[in-house]
mmCIF file of N, CA, C and O in Angstrom:
data_model
loop_
_atom_site.group_PDB
_atom_site.id
_atom_site.type_symbol
_atom_site.label_atom_id
_atom_site.label_comp_id
_atom_site.label_asym_id
_atom_site.label_seq_id
_atom_site.Cartn_x
_atom_site.Cartn_y
_atom_site.Cartn_z
ATOM 1 N N UNK A 63 18.195 0.592 -0.820
ATOM 2 C CA UNK A 63 17.988 2.010 -0.682
ATOM 3 C C UNK A 63 18.727 2.464 0.576
ATOM 4 O O UNK A 63 18.562 1.878 1.639
ATOM 5 N N UNK A 64 19.535 3.504 0.404
ATOM 6 C CA UNK A 64 20.266 4.042 1.547
ATOM 7 C C UNK A 64 19.425 5.154 2.177
ATOM 8 O O UNK A 64 19.035 6.107 1.510
ATOM 9 N N UNK A 65 19.130 4.994 3.447
ATOM 10 C CA UNK A 65 18.283 5.929 4.181
ATOM 11 C C UNK A 65 19.103 6.572 5.297
ATOM 12 O O UNK A 65 19.775 5.870 6.055
ATOM 13 N N UNK A 66 19.036 7.881 5.373
ATOM 14 C CA UNK A 66 19.672 8.594 6.487
ATOM 15 C C UNK A 66 18.578 9.156 7.380
ATOM 16 O O UNK A 66 17.647 9.808 6.912
ATOM 17 N N UNK A 67 18.712 8.891 8.669
ATOM 18 C CA UNK A 67 17.846 9.518 9.665
ATOM 19 C C UNK A 67 18.644 10.683 10.237
ATOM 20 O O UNK A 67 19.775 10.494 10.694
ATOM 21 N N UNK A 68 18.081 11.875 10.194
ATOM 22 C CA UNK A 68 18.784 13.067 10.668
ATOM 23 C C UNK A 68 19.277 12.850 12.097
ATOM 24 O O UNK A 68 18.532 12.406 12.962
ATOM 25 N N UNK A 69 20.556 13.113 12.298
ATOM 26 C CA UNK A 69 21.155 12.960 13.615
ATOM 27 C C UNK A 69 21.647 11.557 13.897
ATOM 28 O O UNK A 69 22.198 11.294 14.971
ATOM 29 N N UNK A 70 21.417 10.658 12.957
ATOM 30 C CA UNK A 70 21.863 9.273 13.115
ATOM 31 C C UNK A 70 22.665 8.909 11.869
ATOM 32 O O UNK A 70 22.900 9.736 11.008
ATOM 33 N N UNK A 71 23.047 7.662 11.758
ATOM 34 C CA UNK A 71 23.788 7.221 10.603
ATOM 35 C C UNK A 71 22.881 6.817 9.459
ATOM 36 O O UNK A 71 21.692 7.149 9.426
ATOM 37 N N UNK A 72 23.471 6.117 8.523
ATOM 38 C CA UNK A 72 22.742 5.636 7.353
ATOM 39 C C UNK A 72 22.415 4.158 7.537
ATOM 40 O O UNK A 72 23.145 3.426 8.196
ATOM 41 N N UNK A 73 21.324 3.749 6.892
ATOM 42 C CA UNK A 73 20.897 2.358 6.909
ATOM 43 C C UNK A 73 20.615 1.919 5.492
ATOM 44 O O UNK A 73 20.071 2.679 4.694
ATOM 45 N N UNK A 74 20.993 0.693 5.192
ATOM 46 C CA UNK A 74 20.690 0.107 3.887
ATOM 47 C C UNK A 74 19.417 -0.721 4.052
ATOM 48 O O UNK A 74 19.407 -1.734 4.751
ATOM 49 N N UNK A 75 18.342 -0.257 3.413
ATOM 50 C CA UNK A 75 17.034 -0.911 3.541
ATOM 51 C C UNK A 75 16.698 -1.576 2.207
ATOM 52 O O UNK A 75 16.703 -0.912 1.168
ATOM 53 N N UNK A 76 16.417 -2.853 2.238
ATOM 54 C CA UNK A 76 16.087 -3.601 1.019
ATOM 55 C C UNK A 76 14.779 -3.083 0.426
ATOM 56 O O UNK A 76 13.842 -2.738 1.148
ATOM 57 N N UNK A 77 14.739 -3.046 -0.897
ATOM 58 C CA UNK A 77 13.549 -2.568 -1.618
ATOM 59 C C UNK A 77 12.293 -3.344 -1.229
ATOM 60 O O UNK A 77 11.196 -2.802 -1.249
ATOM 61 N N UNK A 78 12.460 -4.605 -0.867
ATOM 62 C CA UNK A 78 11.299 -5.437 -0.518
ATOM 63 C C UNK A 78 10.547 -4.923 0.708
ATOM 64 O O UNK A 78 9.416 -5.324 0.951
ATOM 65 N N UNK A 79 11.158 -4.035 1.487
ATOM 66 C CA UNK A 79 10.515 -3.510 2.696
ATOM 67 C C UNK A 79 9.775 -2.205 2.449
ATOM 68 O O UNK A 79 9.137 -1.679 3.368
ATOM 69 N N UNK A 80 9.851 -1.683 1.249
ATOM 70 C CA UNK A 80 9.262 -0.369 0.986
ATOM 71 C C UNK A 80 7.749 -0.344 1.164
ATOM 72 O O UNK A 80 7.194 0.656 1.634
ATOM 73 N N UNK A 81 7.053 -1.408 0.813
ATOM 74 C CA UNK A 81 5.591 -1.423 0.993
ATOM 75 C C UNK A 81 5.223 -1.284 2.470
ATOM 76 O O UNK A 81 4.324 -0.505 2.821
ATOM 77 N N UNK A 82 5.912 -1.995 3.324
ATOM 78 C CA UNK A 82 5.635 -1.911 4.766
ATOM 79 C C UNK A 82 5.947 -0.507 5.284
ATOM 80 O O UNK A 82 5.186 0.056 6.076
ATOM 81 N N UNK A 83 7.042 0.053 4.821
ATOM 82 C CA UNK A 83 7.405 1.403 5.265
ATOM 83 C C UNK A 83 6.436 2.433 4.708
ATOM 84 O O UNK A 83 6.104 3.410 5.395
ATOM 85 N N UNK A 84 5.965 2.225 3.509
ATOM 86 C CA UNK A 84 4.999 3.170 2.922
ATOM 87 C C UNK A 84 3.673 3.169 3.674
ATOM 88 O O UNK A 84 3.020 4.203 3.772
ATOM 89 N N UNK A 85 3.279 2.040 4.217
ATOM 90 C CA UNK A 85 2.044 2.012 5.015
ATOM 91 C C UNK A 85 2.207 2.894 6.264
ATOM 92 O O UNK A 85 1.317 3.665 6.613
ATOM 93 N N UNK A 86 3.344 2.779 6.911
ATOM 94 C CA UNK A 86 3.605 3.629 8.088
ATOM 95 C C UNK A 86 3.725 5.093 7.680
ATOM 96 O O UNK A 86 3.255 5.992 8.384
ATOM 97 N N UNK A 87 4.334 5.329 6.531
ATOM 98 C CA UNK A 87 4.475 6.695 6.014
ATOM 99 C C UNK A 87 3.103 7.296 5.718
ATOM 100 O O UNK A 87 2.860 8.470 6.008
ATOM 101 N N UNK A 88 2.208 6.505 5.172
ATOM 102 C CA UNK A 88 0.849 6.992 4.893
ATOM 103 C C UNK A 88 0.129 7.373 6.185
ATOM 104 O O UNK A 88 -0.560 8.399 6.238
ATOM 105 N N UNK A 89 0.283 6.562 7.221
ATOM 106 C CA UNK A 89 -0.347 6.870 8.510
ATOM 107 C C UNK A 89 0.220 8.168 9.087
ATOM 108 O O UNK A 89 -0.521 8.986 9.641
ATOM 109 N N UNK A 90 1.525 8.351 8.929
ATOM 110 C CA UNK A 90 2.161 9.575 9.418
ATOM 111 C C UNK A 90 1.643 10.790 8.657
ATOM 112 O O UNK A 90 1.319 11.820 9.253
ATOM 113 N N UNK A 91 1.534 10.667 7.353
ATOM 114 C CA UNK A 91 1.051 11.789 6.526
ATOM 115 C C UNK A 91 -0.384 12.170 6.904
ATOM 116 O O UNK A 91 -0.711 13.354 7.034
ATOM 117 N N UNK A 92 -1.224 11.197 7.131
ATOM 118 C CA UNK A 92 -2.610 11.454 7.537
ATOM 119 C C UNK A 92 -2.635 12.179 8.884
ATOM 120 O O UNK A 92 -3.409 13.127 9.077
ATOM 121 N N UNK A 93 -1.788 11.760 9.812
ATOM 122 C CA UNK A 93 -1.728 12.413 11.127
ATOM 123 C C UNK A 93 -1.296 13.867 10.989
ATOM 124 O O UNK A 93 -1.854 14.753 11.637
ATOM 125 N N UNK A 94 -0.324 14.118 10.142
ATOM 126 C CA UNK A 94 0.155 15.491 9.934
ATOM 127 C C UNK A 94 -0.941 16.333 9.294
ATOM 128 O O UNK A 94 -1.237 17.441 9.756
ATOM 129 N N UNK A 95 -1.545 15.808 8.258
ATOM 130 C CA UNK A 95 -2.595 16.559 7.555
ATOM 131 C C UNK A 95 -3.813 16.797 8.451
ATOM 132 O O UNK A 95 -4.500 17.797 8.300
ATOM 133 N N UNK A 96 -4.057 15.872 9.385
ATOM 134 C CA UNK A 96 -5.193 16.001 10.281
ATOM 135 C C UNK A 96 -4.897 16.821 11.530
ATOM 136 O O UNK A 96 -5.776 17.057 12.336
ATOM 137 N N UNK A 97 -3.629 17.222 11.690
ATOM 138 C CA UNK A 97 -3.264 18.024 12.856
ATOM 139 C C UNK A 97 -3.315 17.244 14.162
ATOM 140 O O UNK A 97 -3.481 17.825 15.227
ATOM 141 N N UNK A 98 -3.169 15.948 14.071
ATOM 142 C CA UNK A 98 -3.216 15.086 15.255
ATOM 143 C C UNK A 98 -1.793 14.894 15.783
ATOM 144 O O UNK A 98 -1.050 14.036 15.317
ATOM 145 N N UNK A 99 -1.420 15.694 16.781
ATOM 146 C CA UNK A 99 -0.049 15.664 17.296
ATOM 147 C C UNK A 99 0.328 14.316 17.914
ATOM 148 O O UNK A 99 1.453 13.844 17.727
ATOM 149 N N UNK A 100 -0.579 13.714 18.637
ATOM 150 C CA UNK A 100 -0.272 12.424 19.263
ATOM 151 C C UNK A 100 -0.043 11.348 18.206
ATOM 152 O O UNK A 100 0.900 10.562 18.293
ATOM 153 N N UNK A 101 -0.888 11.340 17.192
ATOM 154 C CA UNK A 101 -0.731 10.359 16.113
ATOM 155 C C UNK A 101 0.530 10.653 15.306
ATOM 156 O O UNK A 101 1.209 9.722 14.848
ATOM 157 N N UNK A 102 0.857 11.940 15.125
ATOM 158 C CA UNK A 102 2.097 12.305 14.433
ATOM 159 C C UNK A 102 3.300 11.740 15.168
ATOM 160 O O UNK A 102 4.158 11.089 14.580
ATOM 161 N N UNK A 103 3.366 11.976 16.476
ATOM 162 C CA UNK A 103 4.531 11.517 17.257
ATOM 163 C C UNK A 103 4.622 9.999 17.233
ATOM 164 O O UNK A 103 5.686 9.422 17.033
ATOM 165 N N UNK A 104 3.491 9.334 17.409
ATOM 166 C CA UNK A 104 3.481 7.865 17.396
ATOM 167 C C UNK A 104 3.847 7.346 16.006
ATOM 168 O O UNK A 104 4.593 6.369 15.878
ATOM 169 N N UNK A 105 3.348 8.013 14.973
ATOM 170 C CA UNK A 105 3.633 7.575 13.610
ATOM 171 C C UNK A 105 5.090 7.753 13.234
ATOM 172 O O UNK A 105 5.685 6.872 12.588
ATOM 173 N N UNK A 106 5.672 8.878 13.636
ATOM 174 C CA UNK A 106 7.084 9.108 13.320
ATOM 175 C C UNK A 106 7.967 8.103 14.056
ATOM 176 O O UNK A 106 8.890 7.527 13.470
ATOM 177 N N UNK A 107 7.643 7.862 15.312
ATOM 178 C CA UNK A 107 8.409 6.876 16.085
ATOM 179 C C UNK A 107 8.290 5.493 15.458
ATOM 180 O O UNK A 107 9.289 4.776 15.327
ATOM 181 N N UNK A 108 7.092 5.114 15.040
ATOM 182 C CA UNK A 108 6.882 3.795 14.435
ATOM 183 C C UNK A 108 7.654 3.671 13.120
ATOM 184 O O UNK A 108 8.291 2.642 12.858
ATOM 185 N N UNK A 109 7.607 4.713 12.297
ATOM 186 C CA UNK A 109 8.305 4.661 11.009
ATOM 187 C C UNK A 109 9.814 4.538 11.213
ATOM 188 O O UNK A 109 10.460 3.670 10.608
ATOM 189 N N UNK A 110 10.368 5.374 12.076
ATOM 190 C CA UNK A 110 11.814 5.334 12.284
ATOM 191 C C UNK A 110 12.249 4.029 12.944
ATOM 192 O O UNK A 110 13.297 3.468 12.594
ATOM 193 N N UNK A 111 11.446 3.537 13.862
ATOM 194 C CA UNK A 111 11.772 2.258 14.509
ATOM 195 C C UNK A 111 11.805 1.125 13.490
ATOM 196 O O UNK A 111 12.690 0.262 13.528
ATOM 197 N N UNK A 112 10.852 1.150 12.582
ATOM 198 C CA UNK A 112 10.792 0.087 11.564
ATOM 199 C C UNK A 112 11.973 0.186 10.593
ATOM 200 O O UNK A 112 12.534 -0.829 10.193
ATOM 201 N N UNK A 113 12.358 1.408 10.246
ATOM 202 C CA UNK A 113 13.527 1.593 9.373
ATOM 203 C C UNK A 113 14.776 1.052 10.068
ATOM 204 O O UNK A 113 15.577 0.331 9.467
ATOM 205 N N UNK A 114 14.915 1.373 11.347
ATOM 206 C CA UNK A 114 16.086 0.882 12.098
ATOM 207 C C UNK A 114 16.074 -0.642 12.182
ATOM 208 O O UNK A 114 17.114 -1.282 12.112
ATOM 209 N N UNK A 115 14.878 -1.212 12.351
ATOM 210 C CA UNK A 115 14.747 -2.661 12.480
ATOM 211 C C UNK A 115 15.070 -3.379 11.166
ATOM 212 O O UNK A 115 15.741 -4.408 11.156
ATOM 213 N N UNK A 116 14.600 -2.814 10.058
ATOM 214 C CA UNK A 116 14.758 -3.484 8.761
ATOM 215 C C UNK A 116 16.077 -3.170 8.072
ATOM 216 O O UNK A 116 16.519 -3.924 7.202
ATOM 217 N N UNK A 117 16.689 -2.044 8.436
ATOM 218 C CA UNK A 117 17.894 -1.618 7.745
ATOM 219 C C UNK A 117 19.164 -2.171 8.365
ATOM 220 O O UNK A 117 19.217 -2.461 9.555
ATOM 221 N N UNK A 118 20.156 -2.297 7.520
ATOM 222 C CA UNK A 118 21.494 -2.696 7.977
ATOM 223 C C UNK A 118 22.347 -1.436 8.058
ATOM 224 O O UNK A 118 22.393 -0.662 7.092
ATOM 225 N N UNK A 119 23.007 -1.203 9.182
ATOM 226 C CA UNK A 119 23.809 0.015 9.313
ATOM 227 C C UNK A 119 24.908 0.084 8.238
ATOM 228 O O UNK A 119 25.566 -0.904 7.946
ATOM 229 N N UNK A 120 25.065 1.267 7.672
ATOM 230 C CA UNK A 120 26.165 1.519 6.737
ATOM 231 C C UNK A 120 27.356 1.935 7.600
ATOM 232 O O UNK A 120 27.215 2.795 8.477
ATOM 233 N N UNK A 121 28.512 1.316 7.405
ATOM 234 C CA UNK A 121 29.674 1.677 8.231
ATOM 235 C C UNK A 121 29.956 3.184 8.184
ATOM 236 O O UNK A 121 29.802 3.819 7.141
ATOM 237 N N UNK A 122 30.376 3.726 9.317
ATOM 238 C CA UNK A 122 30.642 5.158 9.416
ATOM 239 C C UNK A 122 31.724 5.620 8.443
ATOM 240 O O UNK A 122 31.727 6.768 8.023
ATOM 241 N N UNK A 123 32.644 4.741 8.097
ATOM 242 C CA UNK A 123 33.728 5.140 7.196
ATOM 243 C C UNK A 123 33.365 4.970 5.715
ATOM 244 O O UNK A 123 34.171 5.275 4.849
ATOM 245 N N UNK A 124 32.173 4.503 5.425
ATOM 246 C CA UNK A 124 31.725 4.368 4.029
ATOM 247 C C UNK A 124 31.126 5.699 3.564
ATOM 248 O O UNK A 124 30.369 6.328 4.301
ATOM 249 N N UNK A 125 31.486 6.109 2.384
ATOM 250 C CA UNK A 125 30.927 7.340 1.807
ATOM 251 C C UNK A 125 29.934 6.929 0.745
ATOM 252 O O UNK A 125 30.309 6.538 -0.356
ATOM 253 N N UNK A 126 28.674 6.976 1.110
ATOM 254 C CA UNK A 126 27.590 6.515 0.246
ATOM 255 C C UNK A 126 26.503 7.578 0.236
ATOM 256 O O UNK A 126 26.046 8.005 1.305
ATOM 257 N N UNK A 127 26.076 8.045 -0.935
ATOM 258 C CA UNK A 127 25.000 9.035 -0.953
ATOM 259 C C UNK A 127 23.685 8.418 -0.462
ATOM 260 O O UNK A 127 23.408 7.243 -0.706
ATOM 261 N N UNK A 128 22.899 9.218 0.219
ATOM 262 C CA UNK A 128 21.608 8.747 0.717
ATOM 263 C C UNK A 128 20.552 8.899 -0.374
ATOM 264 O O UNK A 128 20.506 9.901 -1.076
ATOM 265 N N UNK A 129 19.693 7.889 -0.493
ATOM 266 C CA UNK A 129 18.557 7.962 -1.419
ATOM 267 C C UNK A 129 17.373 8.662 -0.766
ATOM 268 O O UNK A 129 16.490 9.172 -1.455
ATOM 269 N N UNK A 130 17.363 8.653 0.547
ATOM 270 C CA UNK A 130 16.211 9.172 1.288
ATOM 271 C C UNK A 130 16.676 9.752 2.610
ATOM 272 O O UNK A 130 17.537 9.178 3.275
ATOM 273 N N UNK A 131 16.107 10.888 2.982
ATOM 274 C CA UNK A 131 16.407 11.539 4.254
ATOM 275 C C UNK A 131 15.138 11.558 5.091
ATOM 276 O O UNK A 131 14.093 12.031 4.636
ATOM 277 N N UNK A 132 15.235 11.014 6.294
ATOM 278 C CA UNK A 132 14.099 11.016 7.217
ATOM 279 C C UNK A 132 14.416 11.922 8.395
ATOM 280 O O UNK A 132 15.570 12.048 8.798
ATOM 281 N N UNK A 133 13.386 12.545 8.982
ATOM 282 C CA UNK A 133 13.617 13.471 10.106
ATOM 283 C C UNK A 133 14.065 12.732 11.362
ATOM 284 O O UNK A 133 13.857 11.529 11.505
ATOM 285 N N UNK A 134 14.632 13.499 12.273
ATOM 286 C CA UNK A 134 14.986 12.950 13.589
ATOM 287 C C UNK A 134 13.706 12.612 14.345
ATOM 288 O O UNK A 134 12.639 13.179 14.084
ATOM 289 N N UNK A 135 13.831 11.713 15.291
ATOM 290 C CA UNK A 135 12.651 11.268 16.026
ATOM 291 C C UNK A 135 12.012 12.398 16.828
ATOM 292 O O UNK A 135 10.807 12.403 17.056
ATOM 293 N N UNK A 136 12.804 13.386 17.216
ATOM 294 C CA UNK A 136 12.247 14.497 17.991
ATOM 295 C C UNK A 136 11.903 15.705 17.119
ATOM 296 O O UNK A 136 11.675 16.795 17.640
ATOM 297 N N UNK A 137 11.825 15.512 15.815
ATOM 298 C CA UNK A 137 11.511 16.612 14.899
ATOM 299 C C UNK A 137 10.124 17.180 15.175
ATOM 300 O O UNK A 137 9.205 16.452 15.566
ATOM 301 N N UNK A 138 9.991 18.472 14.975
ATOM 302 C CA UNK A 138 8.702 19.146 15.139
ATOM 303 C C UNK A 138 7.834 18.850 13.911
ATOM 304 O O UNK A 138 8.346 18.660 12.806
ATOM 305 N N UNK A 139 6.539 18.833 14.108
ATOM 306 C CA UNK A 139 5.620 18.530 13.013
ATOM 307 C C UNK A 139 5.808 19.482 11.825
ATOM 308 O O UNK A 139 5.702 19.065 10.661
ATOM 309 N N UNK A 140 6.118 20.760 12.084
ATOM 310 C CA UNK A 140 6.317 21.702 10.972
ATOM 311 C C UNK A 140 7.546 21.342 10.144
ATOM 312 O O UNK A 140 7.551 21.499 8.926
ATOM 313 N N UNK A 141 8.583 20.871 10.809
ATOM 314 C CA UNK A 141 9.797 20.448 10.108
ATOM 315 C C UNK A 141 9.498 19.251 9.202
ATOM 316 O O UNK A 141 9.926 19.195 8.049
ATOM 317 N N UNK A 142 8.743 18.300 9.727
ATOM 318 C CA UNK A 142 8.410 17.103 8.951
ATOM 319 C C UNK A 142 7.473 17.465 7.802
ATOM 320 O O UNK A 142 7.612 16.956 6.690
ATOM 321 N N UNK A 143 6.541 18.375 8.058
ATOM 322 C CA UNK A 143 5.610 18.800 7.004
ATOM 323 C C UNK A 143 6.374 19.364 5.803
ATOM 324 O O UNK A 143 6.018 19.114 4.656
ATOM 325 N N UNK A 144 7.446 20.100 6.070
ATOM 326 C CA UNK A 144 8.255 20.674 4.981
ATOM 327 C C UNK A 144 8.970 19.595 4.177
ATOM 328 O O UNK A 144 9.313 19.812 3.018
ATOM 329 N N UNK A 145 9.204 18.444 4.791
ATOM 330 C CA UNK A 145 9.918 17.355 4.112
ATOM 331 C C UNK A 145 8.980 16.482 3.284
ATOM 332 O O UNK A 145 9.439 15.680 2.472
ATOM 333 N N UNK A 146 7.664 16.634 3.490
ATOM 334 C CA UNK A 146 6.704 15.777 2.796
ATOM 335 C C UNK A 146 6.618 16.112 1.309
ATOM 336 O O UNK A 146 6.626 17.270 0.920
ATOM 337 N N UNK A 147 6.491 15.069 0.522
ATOM 338 C CA UNK A 147 6.132 15.243 -0.888
ATOM 339 C C UNK A 147 4.711 14.702 -1.035
ATOM 340 O O UNK A 147 4.079 14.314 -0.050
ATOM 341 N N UNK A 148 4.206 14.663 -2.238
ATOM 342 C CA UNK A 148 2.866 14.104 -2.468
ATOM 343 C C UNK A 148 2.796 12.647 -2.023
ATOM 344 O O UNK A 148 1.728 12.157 -1.659
ATOM 345 N N UNK A 149 3.932 11.966 -2.001
ATOM 346 C CA UNK A 149 3.999 10.562 -1.589
ATOM 347 C C UNK A 149 4.297 10.400 -0.109
ATOM 348 O O UNK A 149 4.436 9.281 0.373
ATOM 349 N N UNK A 150 4.454 11.482 0.618
ATOM 350 C CA UNK A 150 4.862 11.383 2.017
ATOM 351 C C UNK A 150 6.362 11.558 2.125
ATOM 352 O O UNK A 150 6.974 12.256 1.320
ATOM 353 N N UNK A 151 6.966 10.898 3.086
ATOM 354 C CA UNK A 151 8.416 10.976 3.241
ATOM 355 C C UNK A 151 9.134 9.959 2.368
ATOM 356 O O UNK A 151 10.270 10.161 1.972
ATOM 357 N N UNK A 152 8.440 8.855 2.099
ATOM 358 C CA UNK A 152 9.040 7.766 1.320
ATOM 359 C C UNK A 152 8.334 7.678 -0.024
ATOM 360 O O UNK A 152 7.120 7.482 -0.068
ATOM 361 N N UNK A 153 9.054 7.829 -1.122
ATOM 362 C CA UNK A 153 8.423 7.744 -2.449
ATOM 363 C C UNK A 153 7.782 6.376 -2.677
ATOM 364 O O UNK A 153 8.299 5.362 -2.236
ATOM 365 N N UNK A 154 6.697 6.384 -3.350
ATOM 366 C CA UNK A 154 6.077 5.123 -3.757
ATOM 367 C C UNK A 154 4.711 4.914 -3.199
ATOM 368 O O UNK A 154 4.180 5.524 -2.380
#
């Protein structure tokens, strides 16, 4: 799965990591829905850090469509809320 983090490059994340990422995504969604700003910031940082850790960078000269778009680490909670689907930021 090709993941783009806004303001950063793309990462190729193996499907086998989606369960781990979905757990972090669920925690982030709960923080947003609960209006917990501290948990939101910590959750977004944790999710993006894990994506960076698990993903392999896609070369800058490669033209590959992204399967998933994640917000920048400094995104405002309202911006992230608009990106949420029923599954959170990551489908599944």
